[in-house]
XYZ file of C-alpha atoms in Angstrom:
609
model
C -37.828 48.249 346.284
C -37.905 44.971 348.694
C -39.791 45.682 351.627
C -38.757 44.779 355.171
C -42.097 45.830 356.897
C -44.646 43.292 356.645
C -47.904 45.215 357.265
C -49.975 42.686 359.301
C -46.651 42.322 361.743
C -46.535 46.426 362.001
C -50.610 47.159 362.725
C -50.580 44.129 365.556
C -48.338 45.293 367.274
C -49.858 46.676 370.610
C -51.102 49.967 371.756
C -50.717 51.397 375.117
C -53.025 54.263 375.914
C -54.530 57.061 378.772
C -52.310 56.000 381.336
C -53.787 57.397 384.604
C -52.241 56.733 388.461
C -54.372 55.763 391.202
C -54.756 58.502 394.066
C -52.842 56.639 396.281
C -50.102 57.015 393.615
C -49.204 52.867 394.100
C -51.004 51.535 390.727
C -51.745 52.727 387.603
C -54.590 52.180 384.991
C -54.258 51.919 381.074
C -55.801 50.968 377.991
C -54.192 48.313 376.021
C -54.989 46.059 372.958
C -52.696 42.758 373.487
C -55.883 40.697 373.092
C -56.620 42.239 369.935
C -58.722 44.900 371.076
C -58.606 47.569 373.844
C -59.129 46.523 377.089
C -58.608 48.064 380.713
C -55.777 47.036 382.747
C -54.162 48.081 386.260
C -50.927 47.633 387.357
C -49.197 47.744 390.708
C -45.890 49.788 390.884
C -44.457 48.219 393.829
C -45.149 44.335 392.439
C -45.482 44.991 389.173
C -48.634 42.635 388.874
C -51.264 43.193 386.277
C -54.605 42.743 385.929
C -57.283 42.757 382.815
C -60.344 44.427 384.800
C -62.471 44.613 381.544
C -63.070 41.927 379.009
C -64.872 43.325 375.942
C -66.363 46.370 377.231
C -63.885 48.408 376.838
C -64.187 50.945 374.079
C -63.050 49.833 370.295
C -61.323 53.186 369.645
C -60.134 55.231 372.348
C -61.421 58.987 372.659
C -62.105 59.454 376.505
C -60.200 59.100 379.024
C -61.210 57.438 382.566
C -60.683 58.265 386.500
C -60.466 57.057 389.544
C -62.531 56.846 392.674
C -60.987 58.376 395.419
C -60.857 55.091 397.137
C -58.625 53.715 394.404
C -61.507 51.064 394.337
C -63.577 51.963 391.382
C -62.796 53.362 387.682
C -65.194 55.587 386.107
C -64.604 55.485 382.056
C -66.529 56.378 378.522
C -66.896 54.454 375.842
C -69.260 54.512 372.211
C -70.841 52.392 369.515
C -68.399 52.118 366.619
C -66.867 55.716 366.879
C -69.668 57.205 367.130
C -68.728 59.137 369.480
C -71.858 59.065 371.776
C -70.067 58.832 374.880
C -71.794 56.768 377.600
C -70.332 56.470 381.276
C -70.034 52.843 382.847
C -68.117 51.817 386.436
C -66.171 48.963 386.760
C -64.580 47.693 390.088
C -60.996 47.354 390.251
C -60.683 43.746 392.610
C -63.154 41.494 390.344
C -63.353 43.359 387.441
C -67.303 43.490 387.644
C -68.841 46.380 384.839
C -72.050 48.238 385.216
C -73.300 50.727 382.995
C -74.329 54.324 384.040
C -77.403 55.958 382.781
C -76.923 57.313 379.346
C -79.230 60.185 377.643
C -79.257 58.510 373.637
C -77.168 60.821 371.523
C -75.373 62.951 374.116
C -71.237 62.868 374.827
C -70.427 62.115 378.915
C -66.926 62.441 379.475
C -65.751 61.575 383.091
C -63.636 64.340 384.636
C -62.479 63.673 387.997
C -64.625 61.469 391.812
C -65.339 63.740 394.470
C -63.334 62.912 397.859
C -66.879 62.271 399.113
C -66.912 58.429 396.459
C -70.535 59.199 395.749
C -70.218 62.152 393.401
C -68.654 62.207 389.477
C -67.112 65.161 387.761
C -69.039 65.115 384.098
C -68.354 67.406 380.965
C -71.243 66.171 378.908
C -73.792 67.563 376.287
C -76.800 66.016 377.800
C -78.577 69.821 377.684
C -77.139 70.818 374.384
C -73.799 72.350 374.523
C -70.763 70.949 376.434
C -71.428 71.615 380.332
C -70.456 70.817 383.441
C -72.469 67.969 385.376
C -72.450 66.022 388.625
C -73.147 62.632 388.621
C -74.252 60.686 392.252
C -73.123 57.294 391.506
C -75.616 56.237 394.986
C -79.059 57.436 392.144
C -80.764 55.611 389.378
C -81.522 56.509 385.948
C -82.131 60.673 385.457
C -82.216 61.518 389.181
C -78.054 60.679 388.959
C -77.787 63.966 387.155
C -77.459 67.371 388.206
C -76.231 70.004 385.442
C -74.098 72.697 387.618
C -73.352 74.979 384.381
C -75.888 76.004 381.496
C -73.538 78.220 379.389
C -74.272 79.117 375.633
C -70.444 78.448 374.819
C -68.063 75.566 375.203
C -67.928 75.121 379.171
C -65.128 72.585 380.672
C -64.487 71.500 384.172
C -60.726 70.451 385.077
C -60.807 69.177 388.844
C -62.826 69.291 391.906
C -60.730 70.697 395.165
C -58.749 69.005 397.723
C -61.671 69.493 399.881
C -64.288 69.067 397.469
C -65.943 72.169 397.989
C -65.171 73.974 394.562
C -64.281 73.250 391.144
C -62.281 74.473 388.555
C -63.313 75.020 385.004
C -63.070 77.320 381.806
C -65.460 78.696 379.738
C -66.008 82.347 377.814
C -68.753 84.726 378.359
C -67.354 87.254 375.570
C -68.344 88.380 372.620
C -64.737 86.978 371.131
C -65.300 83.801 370.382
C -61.871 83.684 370.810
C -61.315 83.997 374.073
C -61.353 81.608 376.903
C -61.107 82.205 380.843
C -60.366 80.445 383.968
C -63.820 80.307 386.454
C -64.248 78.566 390.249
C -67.354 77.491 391.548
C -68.949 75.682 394.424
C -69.613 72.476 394.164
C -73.357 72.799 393.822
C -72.332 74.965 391.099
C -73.262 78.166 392.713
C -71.214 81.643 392.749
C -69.340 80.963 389.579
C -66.833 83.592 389.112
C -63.655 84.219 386.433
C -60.586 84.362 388.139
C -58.236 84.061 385.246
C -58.485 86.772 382.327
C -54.965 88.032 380.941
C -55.928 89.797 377.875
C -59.420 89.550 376.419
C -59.456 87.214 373.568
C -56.598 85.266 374.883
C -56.839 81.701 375.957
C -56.470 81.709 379.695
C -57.280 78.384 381.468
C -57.262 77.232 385.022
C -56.062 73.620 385.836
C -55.270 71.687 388.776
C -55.958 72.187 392.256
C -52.270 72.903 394.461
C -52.923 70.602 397.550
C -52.827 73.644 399.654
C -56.268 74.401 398.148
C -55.855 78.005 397.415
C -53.580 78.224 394.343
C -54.137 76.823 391.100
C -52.212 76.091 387.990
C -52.919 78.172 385.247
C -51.977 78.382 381.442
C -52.180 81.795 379.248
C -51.219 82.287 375.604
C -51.615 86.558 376.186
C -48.469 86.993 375.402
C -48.138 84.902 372.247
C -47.239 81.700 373.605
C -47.987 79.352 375.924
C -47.129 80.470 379.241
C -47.801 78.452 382.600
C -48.125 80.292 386.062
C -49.736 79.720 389.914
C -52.591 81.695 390.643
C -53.880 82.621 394.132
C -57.699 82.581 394.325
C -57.839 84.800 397.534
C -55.608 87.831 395.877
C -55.956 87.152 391.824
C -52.184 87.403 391.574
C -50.815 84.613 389.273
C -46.586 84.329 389.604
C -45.350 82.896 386.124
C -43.047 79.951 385.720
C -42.610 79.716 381.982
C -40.036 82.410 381.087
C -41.121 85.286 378.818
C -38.790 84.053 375.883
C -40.794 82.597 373.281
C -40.892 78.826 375.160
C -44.407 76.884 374.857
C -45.553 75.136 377.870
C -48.568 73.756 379.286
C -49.332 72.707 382.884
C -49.900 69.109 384.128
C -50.033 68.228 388.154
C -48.869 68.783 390.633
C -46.612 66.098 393.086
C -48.722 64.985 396.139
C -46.581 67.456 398.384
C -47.095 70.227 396.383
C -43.280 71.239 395.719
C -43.516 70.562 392.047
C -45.956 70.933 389.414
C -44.936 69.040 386.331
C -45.672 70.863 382.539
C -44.765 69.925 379.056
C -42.776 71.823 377.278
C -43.711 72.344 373.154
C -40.510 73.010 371.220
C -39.509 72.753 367.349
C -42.238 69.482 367.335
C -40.762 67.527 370.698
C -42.718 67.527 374.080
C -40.191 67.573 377.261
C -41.494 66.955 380.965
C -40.036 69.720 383.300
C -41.028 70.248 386.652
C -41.129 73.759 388.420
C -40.403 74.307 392.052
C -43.646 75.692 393.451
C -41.679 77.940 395.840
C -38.208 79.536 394.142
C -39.688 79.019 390.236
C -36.631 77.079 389.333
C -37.527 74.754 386.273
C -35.887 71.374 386.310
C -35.838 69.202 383.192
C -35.636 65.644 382.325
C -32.352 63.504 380.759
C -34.767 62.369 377.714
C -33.809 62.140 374.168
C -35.694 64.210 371.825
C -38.919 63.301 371.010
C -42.813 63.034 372.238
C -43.122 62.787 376.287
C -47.146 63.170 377.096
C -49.221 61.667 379.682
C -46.994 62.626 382.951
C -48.277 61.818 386.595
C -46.753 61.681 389.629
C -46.323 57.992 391.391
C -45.319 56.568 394.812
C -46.047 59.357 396.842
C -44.378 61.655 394.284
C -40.943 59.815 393.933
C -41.614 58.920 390.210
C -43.027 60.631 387.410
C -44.813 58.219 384.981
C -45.394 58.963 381.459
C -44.787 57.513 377.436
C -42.239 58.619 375.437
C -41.331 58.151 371.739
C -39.059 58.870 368.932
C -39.365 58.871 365.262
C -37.665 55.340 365.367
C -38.854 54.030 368.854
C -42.067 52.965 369.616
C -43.995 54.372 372.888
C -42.676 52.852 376.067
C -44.102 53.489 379.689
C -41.363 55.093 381.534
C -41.497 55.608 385.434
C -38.755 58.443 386.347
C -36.678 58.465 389.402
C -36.635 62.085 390.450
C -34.590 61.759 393.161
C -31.917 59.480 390.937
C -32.615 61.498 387.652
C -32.977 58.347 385.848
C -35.583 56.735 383.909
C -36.984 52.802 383.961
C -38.740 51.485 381.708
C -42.246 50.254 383.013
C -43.823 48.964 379.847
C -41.400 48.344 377.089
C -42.464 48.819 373.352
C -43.483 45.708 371.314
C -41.789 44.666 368.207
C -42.837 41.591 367.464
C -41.826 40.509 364.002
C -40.446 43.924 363.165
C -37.272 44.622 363.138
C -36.905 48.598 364.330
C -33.161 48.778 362.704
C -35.786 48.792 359.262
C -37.029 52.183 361.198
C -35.865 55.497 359.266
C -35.787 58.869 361.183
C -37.414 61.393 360.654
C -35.810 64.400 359.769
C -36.760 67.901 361.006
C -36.767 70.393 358.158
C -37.717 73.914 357.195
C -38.895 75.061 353.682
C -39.976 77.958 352.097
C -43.381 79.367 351.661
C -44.842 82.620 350.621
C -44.006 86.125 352.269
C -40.348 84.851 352.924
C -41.392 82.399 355.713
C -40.488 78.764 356.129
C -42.727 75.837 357.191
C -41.222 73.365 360.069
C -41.749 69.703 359.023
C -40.918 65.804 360.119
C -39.137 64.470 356.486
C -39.008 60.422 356.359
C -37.100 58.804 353.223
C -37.034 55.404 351.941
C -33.682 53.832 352.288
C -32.657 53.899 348.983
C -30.854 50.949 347.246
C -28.580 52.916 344.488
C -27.113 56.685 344.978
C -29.910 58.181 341.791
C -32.773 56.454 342.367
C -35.987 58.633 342.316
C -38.916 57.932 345.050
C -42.949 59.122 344.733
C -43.411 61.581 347.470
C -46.608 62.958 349.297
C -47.324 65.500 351.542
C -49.195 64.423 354.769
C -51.587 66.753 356.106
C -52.512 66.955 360.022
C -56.158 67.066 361.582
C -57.321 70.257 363.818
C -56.193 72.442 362.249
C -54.683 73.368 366.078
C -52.339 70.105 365.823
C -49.081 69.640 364.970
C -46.881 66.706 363.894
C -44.176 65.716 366.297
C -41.104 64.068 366.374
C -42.531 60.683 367.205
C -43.135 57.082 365.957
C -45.784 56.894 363.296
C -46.746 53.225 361.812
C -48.036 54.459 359.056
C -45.249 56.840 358.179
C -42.958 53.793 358.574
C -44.542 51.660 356.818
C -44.854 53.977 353.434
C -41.176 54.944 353.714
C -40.777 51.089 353.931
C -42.798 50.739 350.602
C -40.771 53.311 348.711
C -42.422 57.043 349.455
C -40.454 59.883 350.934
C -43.004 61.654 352.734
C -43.221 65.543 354.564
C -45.317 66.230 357.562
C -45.539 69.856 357.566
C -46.900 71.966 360.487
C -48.351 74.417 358.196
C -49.663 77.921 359.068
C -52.391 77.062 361.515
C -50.799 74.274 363.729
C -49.488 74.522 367.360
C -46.145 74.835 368.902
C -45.023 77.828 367.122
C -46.224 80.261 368.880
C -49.966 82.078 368.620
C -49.032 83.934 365.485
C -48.337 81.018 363.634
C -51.478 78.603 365.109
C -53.908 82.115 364.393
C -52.738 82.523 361.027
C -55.142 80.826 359.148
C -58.149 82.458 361.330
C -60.607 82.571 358.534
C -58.671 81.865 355.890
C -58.732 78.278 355.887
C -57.850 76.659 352.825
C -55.757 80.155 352.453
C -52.156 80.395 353.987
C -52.529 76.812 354.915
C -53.295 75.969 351.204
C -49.555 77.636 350.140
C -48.106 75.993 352.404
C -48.833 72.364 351.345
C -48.285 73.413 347.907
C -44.856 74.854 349.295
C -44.398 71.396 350.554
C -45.079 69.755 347.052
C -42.618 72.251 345.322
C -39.693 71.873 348.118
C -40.051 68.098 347.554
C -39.678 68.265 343.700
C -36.479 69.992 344.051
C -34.968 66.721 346.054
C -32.930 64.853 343.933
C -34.450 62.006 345.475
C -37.970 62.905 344.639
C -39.919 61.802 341.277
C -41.231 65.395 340.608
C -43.603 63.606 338.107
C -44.996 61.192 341.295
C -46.315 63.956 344.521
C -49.681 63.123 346.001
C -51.090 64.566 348.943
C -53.117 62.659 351.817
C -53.852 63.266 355.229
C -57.080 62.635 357.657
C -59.854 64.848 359.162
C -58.956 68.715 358.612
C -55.741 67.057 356.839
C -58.613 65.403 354.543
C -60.397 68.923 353.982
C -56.849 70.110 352.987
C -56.282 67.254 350.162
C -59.930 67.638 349.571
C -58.742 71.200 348.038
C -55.010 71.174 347.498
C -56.470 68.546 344.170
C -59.049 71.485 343.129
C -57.754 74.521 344.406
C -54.270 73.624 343.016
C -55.197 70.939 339.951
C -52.030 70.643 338.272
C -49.794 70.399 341.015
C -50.289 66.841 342.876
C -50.810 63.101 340.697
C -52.902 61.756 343.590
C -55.024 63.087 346.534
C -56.252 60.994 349.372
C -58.340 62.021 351.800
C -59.693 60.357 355.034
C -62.546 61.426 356.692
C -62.379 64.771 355.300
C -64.644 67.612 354.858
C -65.775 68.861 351.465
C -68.874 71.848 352.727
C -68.336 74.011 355.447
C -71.463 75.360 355.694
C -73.075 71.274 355.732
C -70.416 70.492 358.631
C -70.935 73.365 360.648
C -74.895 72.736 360.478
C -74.292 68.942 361.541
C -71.867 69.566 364.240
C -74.208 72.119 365.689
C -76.353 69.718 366.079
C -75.057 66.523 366.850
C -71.401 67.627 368.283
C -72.430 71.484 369.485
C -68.591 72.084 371.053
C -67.032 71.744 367.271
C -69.433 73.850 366.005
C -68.678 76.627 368.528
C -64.827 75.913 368.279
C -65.757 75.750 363.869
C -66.600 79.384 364.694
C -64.134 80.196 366.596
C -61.660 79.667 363.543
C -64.128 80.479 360.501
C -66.094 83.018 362.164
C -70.153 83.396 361.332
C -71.798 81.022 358.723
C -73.847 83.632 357.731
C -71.780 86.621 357.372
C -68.548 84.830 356.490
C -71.329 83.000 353.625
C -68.918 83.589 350.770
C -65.659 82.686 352.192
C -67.156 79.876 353.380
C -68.023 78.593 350.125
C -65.152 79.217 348.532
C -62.968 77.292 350.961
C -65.582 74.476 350.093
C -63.612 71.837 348.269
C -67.270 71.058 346.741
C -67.601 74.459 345.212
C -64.659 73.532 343.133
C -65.357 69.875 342.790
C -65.508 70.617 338.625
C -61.852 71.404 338.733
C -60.220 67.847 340.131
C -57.643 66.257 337.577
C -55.705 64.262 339.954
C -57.273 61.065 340.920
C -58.543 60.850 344.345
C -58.674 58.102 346.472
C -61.908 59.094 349.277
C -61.995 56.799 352.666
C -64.867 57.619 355.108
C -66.418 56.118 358.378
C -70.069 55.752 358.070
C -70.502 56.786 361.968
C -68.201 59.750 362.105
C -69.847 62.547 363.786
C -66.937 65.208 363.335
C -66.762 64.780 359.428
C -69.633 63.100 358.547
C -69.873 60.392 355.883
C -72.392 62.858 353.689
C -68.959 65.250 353.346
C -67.498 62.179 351.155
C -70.236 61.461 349.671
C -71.759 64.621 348.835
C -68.489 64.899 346.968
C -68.345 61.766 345.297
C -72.212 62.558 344.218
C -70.658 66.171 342.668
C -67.882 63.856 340.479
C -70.383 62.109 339.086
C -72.520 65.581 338.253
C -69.425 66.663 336.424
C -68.997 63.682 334.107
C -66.232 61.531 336.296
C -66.283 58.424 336.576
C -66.002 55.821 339.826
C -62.751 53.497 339.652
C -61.568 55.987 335.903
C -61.081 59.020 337.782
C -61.622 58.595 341.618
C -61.784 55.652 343.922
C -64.610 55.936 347.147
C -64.772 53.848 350.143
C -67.026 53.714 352.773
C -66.286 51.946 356.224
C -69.691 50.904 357.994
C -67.959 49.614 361.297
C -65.946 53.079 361.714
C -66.305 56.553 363.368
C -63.375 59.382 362.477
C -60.977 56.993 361.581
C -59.557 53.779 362.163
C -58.502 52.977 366.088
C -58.700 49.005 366.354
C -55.990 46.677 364.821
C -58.028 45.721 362.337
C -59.183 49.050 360.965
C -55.466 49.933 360.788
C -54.772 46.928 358.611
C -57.525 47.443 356.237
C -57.018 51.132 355.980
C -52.944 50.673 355.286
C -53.400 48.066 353.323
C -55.881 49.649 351.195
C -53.699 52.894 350.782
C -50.661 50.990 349.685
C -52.054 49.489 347.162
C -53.751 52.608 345.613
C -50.813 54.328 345.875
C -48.960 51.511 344.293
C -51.634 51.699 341.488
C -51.741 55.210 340.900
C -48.828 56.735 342.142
């Protein structure tokens, strides 16, 4: 079929990214690659003028965010070598753009959280001791005397926000025995008398989040009762008053407006995110005039007037929206870029059920080619999401675009596992991945066959971190069923992962147990769910793409792999196609990874598929 997307035109086209408003609520910061690559930019509100305040150290792929000083003066952001993912912390200063770097321990992740009202001291979740922690960082030291750890916990430990005053801090952590669980904790801000003040249900996930200016309540977010739930809780009595109705919606809090009337959540419903705001004093929830899609990144501007965020469709790309609150309209800050591309070529996706085993059905994102007569017959894949505690939403995707553009109908299923369905759905693969999860991508393959617009001879499967483990063994663990398998930075050996990640990334091997449970006494479920243990069963031809600096799935997953092919008599470029990125972490975030990495998939797929 003649395509309309040319690829180089669609992966140029510009990212905007981690938008974050000054305190004084008058500018706003963001990551943006119109030069090619990311750099940092601020812009004023009021004027509208913008600024470049980095040129070339910004990071190449982003994966940290950045803050503030409280002056408005100074921003505090991570960046790493290649996505490698070892997080260093360097200042730049706003008026001439002037970078310095912070001191950096080699090998551990420092992740700026939020400046102290005091200018001197930083807000640090980093892994400098071993595990994820909370840190201070006096930006007045040199070298190791900058650091003070405030938190030495054995599991995953978080902090959101200092105070208004600066005198405590909010942050989550979990001192049971559930792995499960999480809690919400205060503590001073010399990280003394740390104490939980958020625990619904043991083996929940209760978090704290920001401060209310009033400095004694606290937002607060609580899955106990099977979804997401967001509440206010008052420190000096423990009582928290919910917000989010007891109905089944999933929310999650954001901030709260400068005077404290409204605190601003994101509401999670059949794959859209929605902005509402809650009145801090009567409850009353007020939502947005948006059409459906992806709204993320909301913060309150000029002195609480606006609410700034991005929002996207399945057919528009993200824009930078500024809403009115008192007008209930929305302008449009930062418009999306189209460049060359025309987004009438844009198909929607369509938001679908199918069925799966035990009588349930999967929610999924469906994107057809336009087709040219009324019986013509399209290859199809099934796309497979990272996390597994992701989902696919109802947004713009360039590379879903572009390979309905080239002829593919392609499902996104949120299979058993994912988010946004409620904790039932997101728990049910709990030790059992490559289990329910696994039907339900094979459900996907079988619901597209029965399209009459669907090849049933042509279904491949692809997808790119856990969505890699998952195509890793939907071609072993289901051989007949899929022509081609793809996976990107996947995982092949869970117990291999779980030992690197401990070591080198020790919050994903505490969150890998959290979901697989013990390496030890889980030994045998582990290695069946090993896409290695299996490797002897692969007929479809695979297509392996790996980043020779990922941390999260390292490159020995793809090639341990590969190495087991060979073992078993198949043969490189006959049977299976390997490619190894030396420039790349977990995937590709510059333009030109995305170009290579497209343009190398499309022409497998029109190979082999």
């Amino acid at each position: 079929m003649p395509e309309r997307i040319p690829l180089e035109a669609l992966t140029a086209l510009p990212t905007v990214a981690a938008l974050s408003v000054s305190h004084g609520g008058e500018e706003v910061a963001f990551y943006a690659d119109w030069t090619g690559r990311f750099e940092l930019y601020v812009l004023n509100l009021r004027t509208r003028e913008r600024r470049q305040v980095t040129n070339g150290e910004a990071p190449k792929d982003i994966r940290a965010g950045f803050v503030w000083s409280h002056d408005d003066t100074r921003i505090l952001f991570s960046r790493d070598h290649d996505g490698d993912e070892r997080q260093a912390l360097f200042e730049v200063t706003v008026a001439p753009g002037e970078v310095r770097p912070l001191h950096h321990a080699p090998g551990s992740m420092d992740y700026a959280v939020d400046a102290h009202p005091d200018g001197r001291r930083l807000l640090v979740n980093s892994t400098r001791g071993g595990q994820m922690n909370v840190h201070v960082y006096d930006l007045t030291r040199e070298g190791e005397d900058a650091w003070t750890a405030l938190t030495r916990q054995p599991n995953t430990t978080q902090a959101v926000a200092w105070s208004p005053d600066g005198t405590q801090v909010t942050l989550n952590t979990n001192e049971s025995a559930d792995l499960r669980n999480l809690d919400g904790y205060v503590m001073n801000a010399d990280g003394s008398d740390l104490r939980r003040v958020l625990r619904v249900r043991e083996g929940s996930r209760d978090g704290v989040g920001r401060w209310h200016p009033d400095g004694r309540r606290v937002a607060v977010t609580s899955d106990a009762d099977g979804h997401g739930r967001v509440g206010l809780l008052t420190l000096e009595s423990g009582e928290v008053r919910w917000l989010t109705p007891a109905d089944g919606l999933t929310e999650e809090a954001g901030e709260f407006s400068p005077d404290g009337r409204w605190l601003s959540v994101i509401r999670n419903v059949e794959s859209t995110l929605t902005p509402v705001l809650y009145d801090t004093e009567t409850g009353q929830a007020r939502e947005l005039r948006l059409p459906p899609g992806l709204a993320y990144g909301t913060e309150f501007a000029l002195g609480g007037t606006r609410l700034l965020f991005q929002h996207t469709t399945t057919t528009t790309r993200p824009e930078v929206l500024l809403y009115d609150l008192e007008t209930d309209t929305p302008e449009v800050l930062l418009p999306a870029e189209y460049g060359e591309v025309d987004p009438a070529d844009f198909v929607p996706g369509e938001y679908v059920r199918y069925p799966t085993e035990g009588g349930l059905h999967v929610p999924a994102i469906l994107y057809r080619p336009r087709s040219a007569t009324p019986d013509e017959r399209f290859p199809a894949l099934v796309c497979v999401h990272g996390g597994p505690t992701a989902q696919f939403y109802r947004s713009f995707s360039a590379q879903l675009q572009f390979l309905a553009d080239r002829g593919y109908v392609v499902l996104c299923p949120n299979v058993r596992g994912s988010t946004g369905y409620g904790v039932g759905w997101r728990d049910a693969n709990l030790r059992d991945w490559g289990g329910r999860d696994l039907e339900d991508v094979a459900a996907g393959a079988e619901y597209l066959k029965t399209l009459d617009f669907v090849d049933p001879e042509r279904v491949g499967v692809f997808g790119g971190s856990y969505g890699g483990y998952l195509s890793y063994l939907a071609a072993v663990k289901k051989p007949e069923l899929f022509k081609v398998s793809v996976p990107i930075v996947g995982i092949t050996d869970l117990h291999r992962l779980h030992e690197d990640n401990s070591r080198d990334m020790p919050q994903l091997g505490y969150y890998f147990r959290t979901l697989m449970g013990d390496p030890v006494e889980q030994a045998e479920l582990w290695r069946d769910r090993s896409p290695i243990t299996h490797a002897a069963n692969l007929k479809a031809h695979m297509f392996m793409m790996h980043g020779v600096n990922d941390p999260r799935c390292p490159v020995n997953q793809a090639r341990g792999f590969r190495d087991a092919l060979l073992r078993y008599g198949r043969e490189e470029g006959r049977d299976f196609e390997y490619v190894e990125f030396g420039d790349e972490g977990h995937g590709a975030g510059d333009i030109a990874g995305r170009t290579r990495s497209y343009r190398l998939l499309a022409d497998y797929l029109a190979r082999r598929l």
